[in-house]
Amino acid sequence: MRLLMWWSGRALSSAATLLGVSVLIFAAVRLMPGGFAETVLGPFATAEQKAELAARYGLDQPVFMQYGHWLGAVAGGDFGISMISRQPVGAELLARLPVTAELTVLAVAASVLLGVPLGVLTAVRARPTGGGGLGRLVSGLGVSVPEFVLGSLVVFVFSRYTLGLEVGSWIPLTQDPAANLATMILPAAVLSVFSISVTARTTRDAVMGVLVEPYVTAAVGRGESPWFIVRHHVLRNAATPVVTLVGTTTAYLLGGALIVEHVFNLPGVGSYLVQAVGRRDYAVVQAGVLLAAGVFIVMNVLIDLLVGAIDPRLGVMAGRRS
């Protein structure tokens, strides 16, 4: 019964969140300077030409009527037609989703495989006087450098010098997996720098918090080796904040993919949305933002379930709160 109530509360809150996002993005794209007619027809278009184009796409109707028609279509699984390509938006997003998904998966894998060991290592080797300075320095630099700056620098270096990795091209995974990986390594590395740094810092703080617990002190007194203590006593108890962060970071990486895909010219959802914003392609922007919000909601649900599996006490408390 409690689980059913939890799922019901989650479903209602998710629906309310998506509804709120739909209202905000629908209003935001129409408040951007330079409407669709001005972008398509140019600055010298006449008022009659603009009115004809607006009538063709239903942009001459009141905003609340436009929103109602769009929301009803989305509820039925129809995200509309792109004003630029005249193709269904859902099909366009679905065709580009594998690129963004692969980029995000590679970045998340790098965050976990590099960030967690780095955080554990700096925590174990830290001294009361403030050791682990190198790890903190690396994580601080990673958090401070924006993706577009790092991405532009990487593109410049690898375009100017032959270093064995290509930039500005993309090969489908189904066509040649090895060549595909070679084209995705640099974008995934740039995208993962921030998340690796944050994961390492969070892991370090979580591990250091567990290392001062009495049961760890007792294990040290029994003569157990440091890495045995870390494996059997520390990692599981320090996992909750790290798992929460990784799940939240995954949703953040989807947003970062917009910039990275645009910089590296990858045909993913991110670059598609950037182009749509520049062209004022309302249907594409609305569908893309709504898709990102849906992914974020799903990730939050998965985080709650996984944290509950790691620590049942948190799962019970989450059920009571709902």
mmCIF file of C-alpha atoms in Angstrom:
data_model
loop_
_atom_site.group_PDB
_atom_site.id
_atom_site.type_symbol
_atom_site.label_atom_id
_atom_site.label_comp_id
_atom_site.label_asym_id
_atom_site.label_seq_id
_atom_site.Cartn_x
_atom_site.Cartn_y
_atom_site.Cartn_z
ATOM 1 C CA MET A 1 0.000 0.000 0.000
ATOM 2 C CA ARG A 2 2.797 2.373 0.917
ATOM 3 C CA LEU A 3 4.595 1.573 -2.355
ATOM 4 C CA LEU A 4 1.411 2.263 -4.320
ATOM 5 C CA MET A 5 1.033 5.620 -2.596
ATOM 6 C CA TRP A 6 4.666 6.428 -3.360
ATOM 7 C CA TRP A 7 4.217 5.667 -7.048
ATOM 8 C CA SER A 8 0.957 7.631 -7.155
ATOM 9 C CA GLY A 9 2.603 10.651 -5.564
ATOM 10 C CA ARG A 10 5.528 10.357 -7.959
ATOM 11 C CA ALA A 11 3.227 10.153 -10.974
ATOM 12 C CA LEU A 12 1.241 13.212 -9.905
ATOM 13 C CA SER A 13 4.326 15.297 -9.130
ATOM 14 C CA SER A 14 5.946 14.247 -12.430
ATOM 15 C CA ALA A 15 2.840 15.183 -14.400
ATOM 16 C CA ALA A 16 2.658 18.555 -12.634
ATOM 17 C CA THR A 17 6.349 19.180 -13.327
ATOM 18 C CA LEU A 18 5.998 18.363 -17.029
ATOM 19 C CA LEU A 19 2.922 20.567 -17.263
ATOM 20 C CA GLY A 20 4.783 23.459 -15.670
ATOM 21 C CA VAL A 21 7.779 22.942 -17.972
ATOM 22 C CA SER A 22 5.481 22.875 -21.005
ATOM 23 C CA VAL A 23 3.937 26.213 -20.031
ATOM 24 C CA LEU A 24 7.301 27.845 -19.375
ATOM 25 C CA ILE A 25 8.995 26.666 -22.563
ATOM 26 C CA PHE A 26 5.941 27.453 -24.699
ATOM 27 C CA ALA A 27 5.936 31.022 -23.385
ATOM 28 C CA ALA A 28 9.728 31.400 -23.441
ATOM 29 C CA VAL A 29 10.208 30.537 -27.122
ATOM 30 C CA ARG A 30 7.583 33.099 -28.076
ATOM 31 C CA LEU A 31 9.216 35.804 -25.980
ATOM 32 C CA MET A 32 12.560 35.411 -27.743
ATOM 33 C CA PRO A 33 13.444 38.443 -29.877
ATOM 34 C CA GLY A 34 12.969 37.866 -33.591
ATOM 35 C CA GLY A 35 10.033 35.590 -34.297
ATOM 36 C CA PHE A 36 9.791 32.718 -36.753
ATOM 37 C CA ALA A 37 8.552 34.905 -39.604
ATOM 38 C CA GLU A 38 11.400 37.395 -39.201
ATOM 39 C CA THR A 39 13.978 34.592 -39.034
ATOM 40 C CA VAL A 40 12.680 32.769 -42.138
ATOM 41 C CA LEU A 41 11.732 35.719 -44.340
ATOM 42 C CA GLY A 42 14.494 38.076 -43.298
ATOM 43 C CA PRO A 43 14.433 41.707 -42.146
ATOM 44 C CA PHE A 44 13.024 43.059 -45.425
ATOM 45 C CA ALA A 45 9.845 40.971 -45.505
ATOM 46 C CA THR A 46 6.585 42.846 -45.790
ATOM 47 C CA ALA A 47 3.821 42.733 -43.213
ATOM 48 C CA GLU A 48 1.618 40.792 -45.643
ATOM 49 C CA GLN A 49 4.278 38.107 -46.103
ATOM 50 C CA LYS A 50 4.739 37.777 -42.344
ATOM 51 C CA ALA A 51 0.985 37.530 -41.787
ATOM 52 C CA GLU A 52 0.651 34.866 -44.477
ATOM 53 C CA LEU A 53 3.442 32.759 -42.967
ATOM 54 C CA ALA A 54 2.014 33.140 -39.447
ATOM 55 C CA ALA A 55 -1.427 32.045 -40.670
ATOM 56 C CA ARG A 56 0.080 29.024 -42.428
ATOM 57 C CA TYR A 57 1.546 27.716 -39.156
ATOM 58 C CA GLY A 58 -1.261 28.873 -36.880
ATOM 59 C CA LEU A 59 0.898 31.526 -35.212
ATOM 60 C CA ASP A 60 -1.794 34.142 -35.724
ATOM 61 C CA GLN A 61 -4.063 32.441 -33.185
ATOM 62 C CA PRO A 62 -4.151 33.502 -29.512
ATOM 63 C CA VAL A 63 -1.299 32.023 -27.523
ATOM 64 C CA PHE A 64 -3.564 30.032 -25.182
ATOM 65 C CA MET A 65 -5.228 28.387 -28.213
ATOM 66 C CA GLN A 66 -1.844 27.520 -29.689
ATOM 67 C CA TYR A 67 -0.791 26.013 -26.363
ATOM 68 C CA GLY A 68 -3.992 24.007 -26.045
ATOM 69 C CA HIS A 69 -3.638 22.529 -29.530
ATOM 70 C CA TRP A 70 0.019 21.700 -28.950
ATOM 71 C CA LEU A 71 -0.548 20.162 -25.498
ATOM 72 C CA GLY A 72 -3.385 17.998 -26.809
ATOM 73 C CA ALA A 73 -1.204 16.750 -29.641
ATOM 74 C CA VAL A 74 1.695 16.007 -27.267
ATOM 75 C CA ALA A 75 -0.641 14.054 -24.988
ATOM 76 C CA GLY A 76 -1.423 11.891 -28.016
ATOM 77 C CA GLY A 77 2.274 11.366 -28.822
ATOM 78 C CA ASP A 78 2.451 13.958 -31.604
ATOM 79 C CA PHE A 79 5.179 16.568 -31.075
ATOM 80 C CA GLY A 80 4.266 18.466 -34.204
ATOM 81 C CA ILE A 81 6.009 19.238 -37.471
ATOM 82 C CA SER A 82 9.304 21.068 -37.754
ATOM 83 C CA MET A 83 8.745 24.471 -39.317
ATOM 84 C CA ILE A 84 12.101 24.244 -41.104
ATOM 85 C CA SER A 85 12.453 20.650 -42.320
ATOM 86 C CA ARG A 86 8.695 19.930 -42.482
ATOM 87 C CA GLN A 87 9.403 16.540 -40.873
ATOM 88 C CA PRO A 88 7.758 15.108 -37.732
ATOM 89 C CA VAL A 89 9.653 16.361 -34.690
ATOM 90 C CA GLY A 90 9.317 13.043 -32.871
ATOM 91 C CA ALA A 91 10.980 11.167 -35.722
ATOM 92 C CA GLU A 92 13.743 13.780 -35.976
ATOM 93 C CA LEU A 93 14.503 13.540 -32.258
ATOM 94 C CA LEU A 94 14.385 9.743 -32.316
ATOM 95 C CA ALA A 95 16.879 9.633 -35.183
ATOM 96 C CA ARG A 96 19.336 11.846 -33.262
ATOM 97 C CA LEU A 97 18.791 10.366 -29.806
ATOM 98 C CA PRO A 98 21.343 7.496 -30.179
ATOM 99 C CA VAL A 99 24.187 9.997 -30.678
ATOM 100 C CA THR A 100 23.305 11.952 -27.545
ATOM 101 C CA ALA A 101 22.676 8.742 -25.575
ATOM 102 C CA GLU A 102 26.064 7.315 -26.556
ATOM 103 C CA LEU A 103 27.836 10.557 -25.695
ATOM 104 C CA THR A 104 26.120 10.701 -22.307
ATOM 105 C CA VAL A 105 26.802 7.034 -21.500
ATOM 106 C CA LEU A 106 30.501 7.443 -22.302
ATOM 107 C CA ALA A 107 30.697 10.574 -20.141
ATOM 108 C CA VAL A 108 28.901 8.893 -17.224
ATOM 109 C CA ALA A 109 31.170 5.844 -17.505
ATOM 110 C CA ALA A 110 34.228 8.094 -17.397
ATOM 111 C CA SER A 111 32.797 9.943 -14.391
ATOM 112 C CA VAL A 112 32.320 6.733 -12.414
ATOM 113 C CA LEU A 113 35.460 4.877 -13.531
ATOM 114 C CA LEU A 114 37.756 7.871 -12.954
ATOM 115 C CA GLY A 115 35.956 10.083 -10.447
ATOM 116 C CA VAL A 116 35.168 7.438 -7.811
ATOM 117 C CA PRO A 117 38.689 5.905 -7.629
ATOM 118 C CA LEU A 118 40.239 9.388 -7.601
ATOM 119 C CA GLY A 119 37.962 10.432 -4.744
ATOM 120 C CA VAL A 120 38.669 7.273 -2.740
ATOM 121 C CA LEU A 121 42.417 7.599 -3.310
ATOM 122 C CA THR A 122 42.572 11.240 -2.196
ATOM 123 C CA ALA A 123 40.449 10.448 0.881
ATOM 124 C CA VAL A 124 42.522 7.464 1.969
ATOM 125 C CA ARG A 125 45.814 9.257 1.420
ATOM 126 C CA ALA A 126 44.671 12.525 3.004
ATOM 127 C CA ARG A 127 46.407 13.655 6.175
ATOM 128 C CA PRO A 128 44.950 15.576 9.107
ATOM 129 C CA THR A 129 47.118 18.517 8.043
ATOM 130 C CA GLY A 130 45.249 18.762 4.740
ATOM 131 C CA GLY A 131 46.685 16.159 2.394
ATOM 132 C CA GLY A 132 45.255 15.233 -0.976
ATOM 133 C CA GLY A 133 45.972 18.703 -2.318
ATOM 134 C CA LEU A 134 46.693 17.456 -5.835
ATOM 135 C CA GLY A 135 43.310 15.743 -6.056
ATOM 136 C CA ARG A 136 41.536 18.870 -4.853
ATOM 137 C CA LEU A 137 43.477 20.965 -7.350
ATOM 138 C CA VAL A 138 42.524 18.694 -10.257
ATOM 139 C CA SER A 139 38.859 18.605 -9.266
ATOM 140 C CA GLY A 140 38.829 22.375 -8.773
ATOM 141 C CA LEU A 141 40.225 22.985 -12.257
ATOM 142 C CA GLY A 142 37.725 20.584 -13.783
ATOM 143 C CA VAL A 143 34.789 22.379 -12.188
ATOM 144 C CA SER A 144 36.074 25.813 -13.176
ATOM 145 C CA VAL A 145 36.606 25.323 -16.934
ATOM 146 C CA PRO A 146 33.402 25.648 -19.029
ATOM 147 C CA GLU A 147 32.696 22.977 -21.636
ATOM 148 C CA PHE A 148 32.628 25.368 -24.568
ATOM 149 C CA VAL A 149 36.070 26.742 -23.651
ATOM 150 C CA LEU A 150 37.633 23.313 -23.190
ATOM 151 C CA GLY A 151 35.846 21.938 -26.257
ATOM 152 C CA SER A 152 36.993 24.820 -28.468
ATOM 153 C CA LEU A 153 40.564 24.371 -27.241
ATOM 154 C CA VAL A 154 40.472 20.629 -27.943
ATOM 155 C CA VAL A 155 39.028 21.179 -31.425
ATOM 156 C CA PHE A 156 41.730 23.741 -32.192
ATOM 157 C CA VAL A 157 44.598 21.530 -31.007
ATOM 158 C CA PHE A 158 43.423 18.337 -32.690
ATOM 159 C CA SER A 159 42.525 20.166 -35.909
ATOM 160 C CA ARG A 160 45.887 21.899 -36.136
ATOM 161 C CA TYR A 161 48.053 18.938 -35.186
ATOM 162 C CA THR A 162 47.729 15.308 -36.283
ATOM 163 C CA LEU A 163 47.340 13.458 -32.989
ATOM 164 C CA GLY A 164 45.481 10.359 -34.140
ATOM 165 C CA LEU A 165 41.937 11.458 -33.279
ATOM 166 C CA GLU A 166 39.529 13.178 -35.654
ATOM 167 C CA VAL A 167 37.304 16.125 -34.816
ATOM 168 C CA GLY A 168 34.332 17.497 -36.726
ATOM 169 C CA SER A 169 33.273 14.122 -38.142
ATOM 170 C CA TRP A 170 31.032 11.310 -36.983
ATOM 171 C CA ILE A 171 30.604 7.671 -38.037
ATOM 172 C CA PRO A 172 27.522 5.666 -36.930
ATOM 173 C CA LEU A 173 28.115 2.983 -34.314
ATOM 174 C CA THR A 174 26.369 0.363 -36.459
ATOM 175 C CA GLN A 175 28.615 1.131 -39.432
ATOM 176 C CA ASP A 176 32.026 0.928 -37.750
ATOM 177 C CA PRO A 177 32.177 0.637 -33.935
ATOM 178 C CA ALA A 178 35.921 1.321 -33.737
ATOM 179 C CA ALA A 179 35.771 4.408 -35.939
ATOM 180 C CA ASN A 180 32.684 5.592 -34.065
ATOM 181 C CA LEU A 181 34.505 5.319 -30.740
ATOM 182 C CA ALA A 182 37.466 7.233 -32.171
ATOM 183 C CA THR A 183 35.172 10.138 -33.109
ATOM 184 C CA MET A 184 33.373 10.090 -29.730
ATOM 185 C CA ILE A 185 36.370 9.932 -27.389
ATOM 186 C CA LEU A 186 37.176 13.649 -27.466
ATOM 187 C CA PRO A 187 33.571 14.908 -27.086
ATOM 188 C CA ALA A 188 32.950 12.436 -24.258
ATOM 189 C CA ALA A 189 36.195 13.462 -22.553
ATOM 190 C CA VAL A 190 35.297 17.159 -22.728
ATOM 191 C CA LEU A 191 31.765 16.495 -21.495
ATOM 192 C CA SER A 192 32.958 14.341 -18.593
ATOM 193 C CA VAL A 193 35.603 16.695 -17.152
ATOM 194 C CA PHE A 194 33.125 18.554 -14.953
ATOM 195 C CA SER A 195 31.345 15.403 -13.758
ATOM 196 C CA ILE A 196 34.625 13.604 -13.033
ATOM 197 C CA SER A 197 35.721 16.516 -10.862
ATOM 198 C CA VAL A 198 32.439 16.743 -8.963
ATOM 199 C CA THR A 199 32.254 12.954 -8.535
ATOM 200 C CA ALA A 200 35.809 12.839 -7.186
ATOM 201 C CA ARG A 201 35.127 15.656 -4.722
ATOM 202 C CA THR A 202 31.845 14.141 -3.499
ATOM 203 C CA THR A 203 33.401 10.676 -3.183
ATOM 204 C CA ARG A 204 36.310 12.098 -1.213
ATOM 205 C CA ASP A 205 34.027 13.900 1.240
ATOM 206 C CA ALA A 206 31.774 10.843 1.650
ATOM 207 C CA VAL A 207 34.682 8.466 2.225
ATOM 208 C CA MET A 208 36.373 10.783 4.704
ATOM 209 C CA GLY A 209 33.090 11.057 6.598
ATOM 210 C CA VAL A 210 32.869 7.267 6.892
ATOM 211 C CA LEU A 211 36.541 6.822 7.823
ATOM 212 C CA VAL A 212 35.967 8.522 11.199
ATOM 213 C CA GLU A 213 33.097 6.178 12.160
ATOM 214 C CA PRO A 214 33.654 3.886 15.202
ATOM 215 C CA TYR A 215 33.309 0.659 13.209
ATOM 216 C CA VAL A 216 36.135 1.767 10.916
ATOM 217 C CA THR A 217 38.292 2.564 13.950
ATOM 218 C CA ALA A 218 37.511 -0.907 15.300
ATOM 219 C CA ALA A 219 38.534 -2.477 11.978
ATOM 220 C CA VAL A 220 41.826 -0.606 12.121
ATOM 221 C CA GLY A 221 42.323 -1.874 15.677
ATOM 222 C CA ARG A 222 41.822 -5.449 14.456
ATOM 223 C CA GLY A 223 44.734 -4.978 12.085
ATOM 224 C CA GLU A 224 42.773 -5.044 8.824
ATOM 225 C CA SER A 225 44.539 -3.508 5.826
ATOM 226 C CA PRO A 226 43.435 -0.059 4.648
ATOM 227 C CA TRP A 227 42.144 -1.251 1.282
ATOM 228 C CA PHE A 228 40.284 -4.168 2.894
ATOM 229 C CA ILE A 229 38.567 -1.647 5.160
ATOM 230 C CA VAL A 230 37.710 0.534 2.182
ATOM 231 C CA ARG A 231 36.239 -2.364 0.201
ATOM 232 C CA HIS A 232 34.263 -3.989 3.009
ATOM 233 C CA HIS A 233 33.346 -1.135 5.350
ATOM 234 C CA VAL A 234 33.617 2.205 3.583
ATOM 235 C CA LEU A 235 32.405 1.990 -0.001
ATOM 236 C CA ARG A 236 28.872 0.778 0.675
ATOM 237 C CA ASN A 237 28.299 3.280 3.471
ATOM 238 C CA ALA A 238 29.687 6.131 1.354
ATOM 239 C CA ALA A 239 27.771 5.121 -1.776
ATOM 240 C CA THR A 240 24.495 6.987 -1.152
ATOM 241 C CA PRO A 241 25.670 10.566 -1.903
ATOM 242 C CA VAL A 242 27.793 9.320 -4.801
ATOM 243 C CA VAL A 243 24.892 7.452 -6.412
ATOM 244 C CA THR A 244 22.655 10.468 -5.966
ATOM 245 C CA LEU A 245 25.257 12.703 -7.561
ATOM 246 C CA VAL A 246 25.872 10.356 -10.499
ATOM 247 C CA GLY A 247 22.167 10.222 -11.248
ATOM 248 C CA THR A 248 21.809 13.990 -11.065
ATOM 249 C CA THR A 249 24.976 14.460 -13.113
ATOM 250 C CA THR A 250 23.579 12.207 -15.836
ATOM 251 C CA ALA A 251 20.710 14.631 -16.321
ATOM 252 C CA TYR A 252 23.179 17.531 -16.249
ATOM 253 C CA LEU A 253 25.301 15.860 -18.932
ATOM 254 C CA LEU A 254 22.314 15.785 -21.252
ATOM 255 C CA GLY A 255 22.231 19.576 -20.984
ATOM 256 C CA GLY A 256 25.982 19.821 -21.472
ATOM 257 C CA ALA A 257 25.643 17.698 -24.599
ATOM 258 C CA LEU A 258 23.959 20.656 -26.321
ATOM 259 C CA ILE A 259 27.198 22.624 -26.182
ATOM 260 C CA VAL A 260 29.576 19.731 -26.822
ATOM 261 C CA GLU A 261 27.625 18.396 -29.795
ATOM 262 C CA HIS A 262 27.520 21.862 -31.320
ATOM 263 C CA VAL A 263 31.262 22.400 -30.814
ATOM 264 C CA PHE A 264 32.217 18.979 -32.239
ATOM 265 C CA ASN A 265 29.540 19.032 -34.981
ATOM 266 C CA LEU A 266 27.829 15.841 -33.830
ATOM 267 C CA PRO A 267 24.349 15.080 -35.264
ATOM 268 C CA GLY A 268 22.694 14.620 -31.870
ATOM 269 C CA VAL A 269 19.693 16.084 -30.104
ATOM 270 C CA GLY A 270 21.809 18.861 -28.604
ATOM 271 C CA SER A 271 23.049 20.312 -31.889
ATOM 272 C CA TYR A 272 19.544 19.894 -33.318
ATOM 273 C CA LEU A 273 18.100 22.019 -30.504
ATOM 274 C CA VAL A 274 20.797 24.684 -30.866
ATOM 275 C CA GLN A 275 19.946 25.014 -34.556
ATOM 276 C CA ALA A 276 16.235 25.084 -33.753
ATOM 277 C CA VAL A 277 16.699 27.930 -31.271
ATOM 278 C CA GLY A 278 18.592 29.966 -33.858
ATOM 279 C CA ARG A 279 15.886 29.352 -36.454
ATOM 280 C CA ARG A 280 13.010 29.875 -34.011
ATOM 281 C CA ASP A 281 11.681 26.408 -34.808
ATOM 282 C CA TYR A 282 9.165 26.400 -31.953
ATOM 283 C CA ALA A 283 7.993 22.795 -32.208
ATOM 284 C CA VAL A 284 11.527 21.381 -32.037
ATOM 285 C CA VAL A 285 12.579 23.530 -29.060
ATOM 286 C CA GLN A 286 9.405 22.718 -27.124
ATOM 287 C CA ALA A 287 9.712 18.975 -27.755
ATOM 288 C CA GLY A 288 13.425 18.916 -26.933
ATOM 289 C CA VAL A 289 13.051 20.720 -23.618
ATOM 290 C CA LEU A 290 10.071 18.548 -22.682
ATOM 291 C CA LEU A 291 12.111 15.437 -23.494
ATOM 292 C CA ALA A 292 14.981 16.673 -21.298
ATOM 293 C CA ALA A 293 12.568 17.333 -18.429
ATOM 294 C CA GLY A 294 11.152 13.831 -18.796
ATOM 295 C CA VAL A 295 14.628 12.298 -18.663
ATOM 296 C CA PHE A 296 15.445 14.326 -15.548
ATOM 297 C CA ILE A 297 12.268 13.099 -13.826
ATOM 298 C CA VAL A 298 12.984 9.473 -14.727
ATOM 299 C CA MET A 299 16.545 9.801 -13.417
ATOM 300 C CA ASN A 300 15.277 11.155 -10.091
ATOM 301 C CA VAL A 301 12.918 8.193 -9.721
ATOM 302 C CA LEU A 302 15.714 5.735 -10.512
ATOM 303 C CA ILE A 303 17.995 7.473 -8.001
ATOM 304 C CA ASP A 304 15.393 7.102 -5.241
ATOM 305 C CA LEU A 305 14.928 3.397 -6.036
ATOM 306 C CA LEU A 306 18.668 2.716 -6.184
ATOM 307 C CA VAL A 307 19.391 4.617 -2.969
ATOM 308 C CA GLY A 308 16.613 2.661 -1.272
ATOM 309 C CA ALA A 309 18.206 -0.593 -2.455
ATOM 310 C CA ILE A 310 21.616 0.465 -1.105
ATOM 311 C CA ASP A 311 20.261 1.739 2.215
ATOM 312 C CA PRO A 312 16.742 0.405 3.015
ATOM 313 C CA ARG A 313 16.347 2.990 5.769
ATOM 314 C CA LEU A 314 16.351 5.759 3.193
ATOM 315 C CA GLY A 315 13.888 3.860 1.038
ATOM 316 C CA VAL A 316 11.427 3.571 3.928
ATOM 317 C CA MET A 317 11.783 7.252 4.788
ATOM 318 C CA ALA A 318 11.232 8.190 1.146
ATOM 319 C CA GLY A 319 8.032 6.131 1.140
ATOM 320 C CA ARG A 320 6.775 7.841 4.290
ATOM 321 C CA ARG A 321 7.528 11.297 2.900
ATOM 322 C CA SER A 322 5.511 10.533 -0.197
#
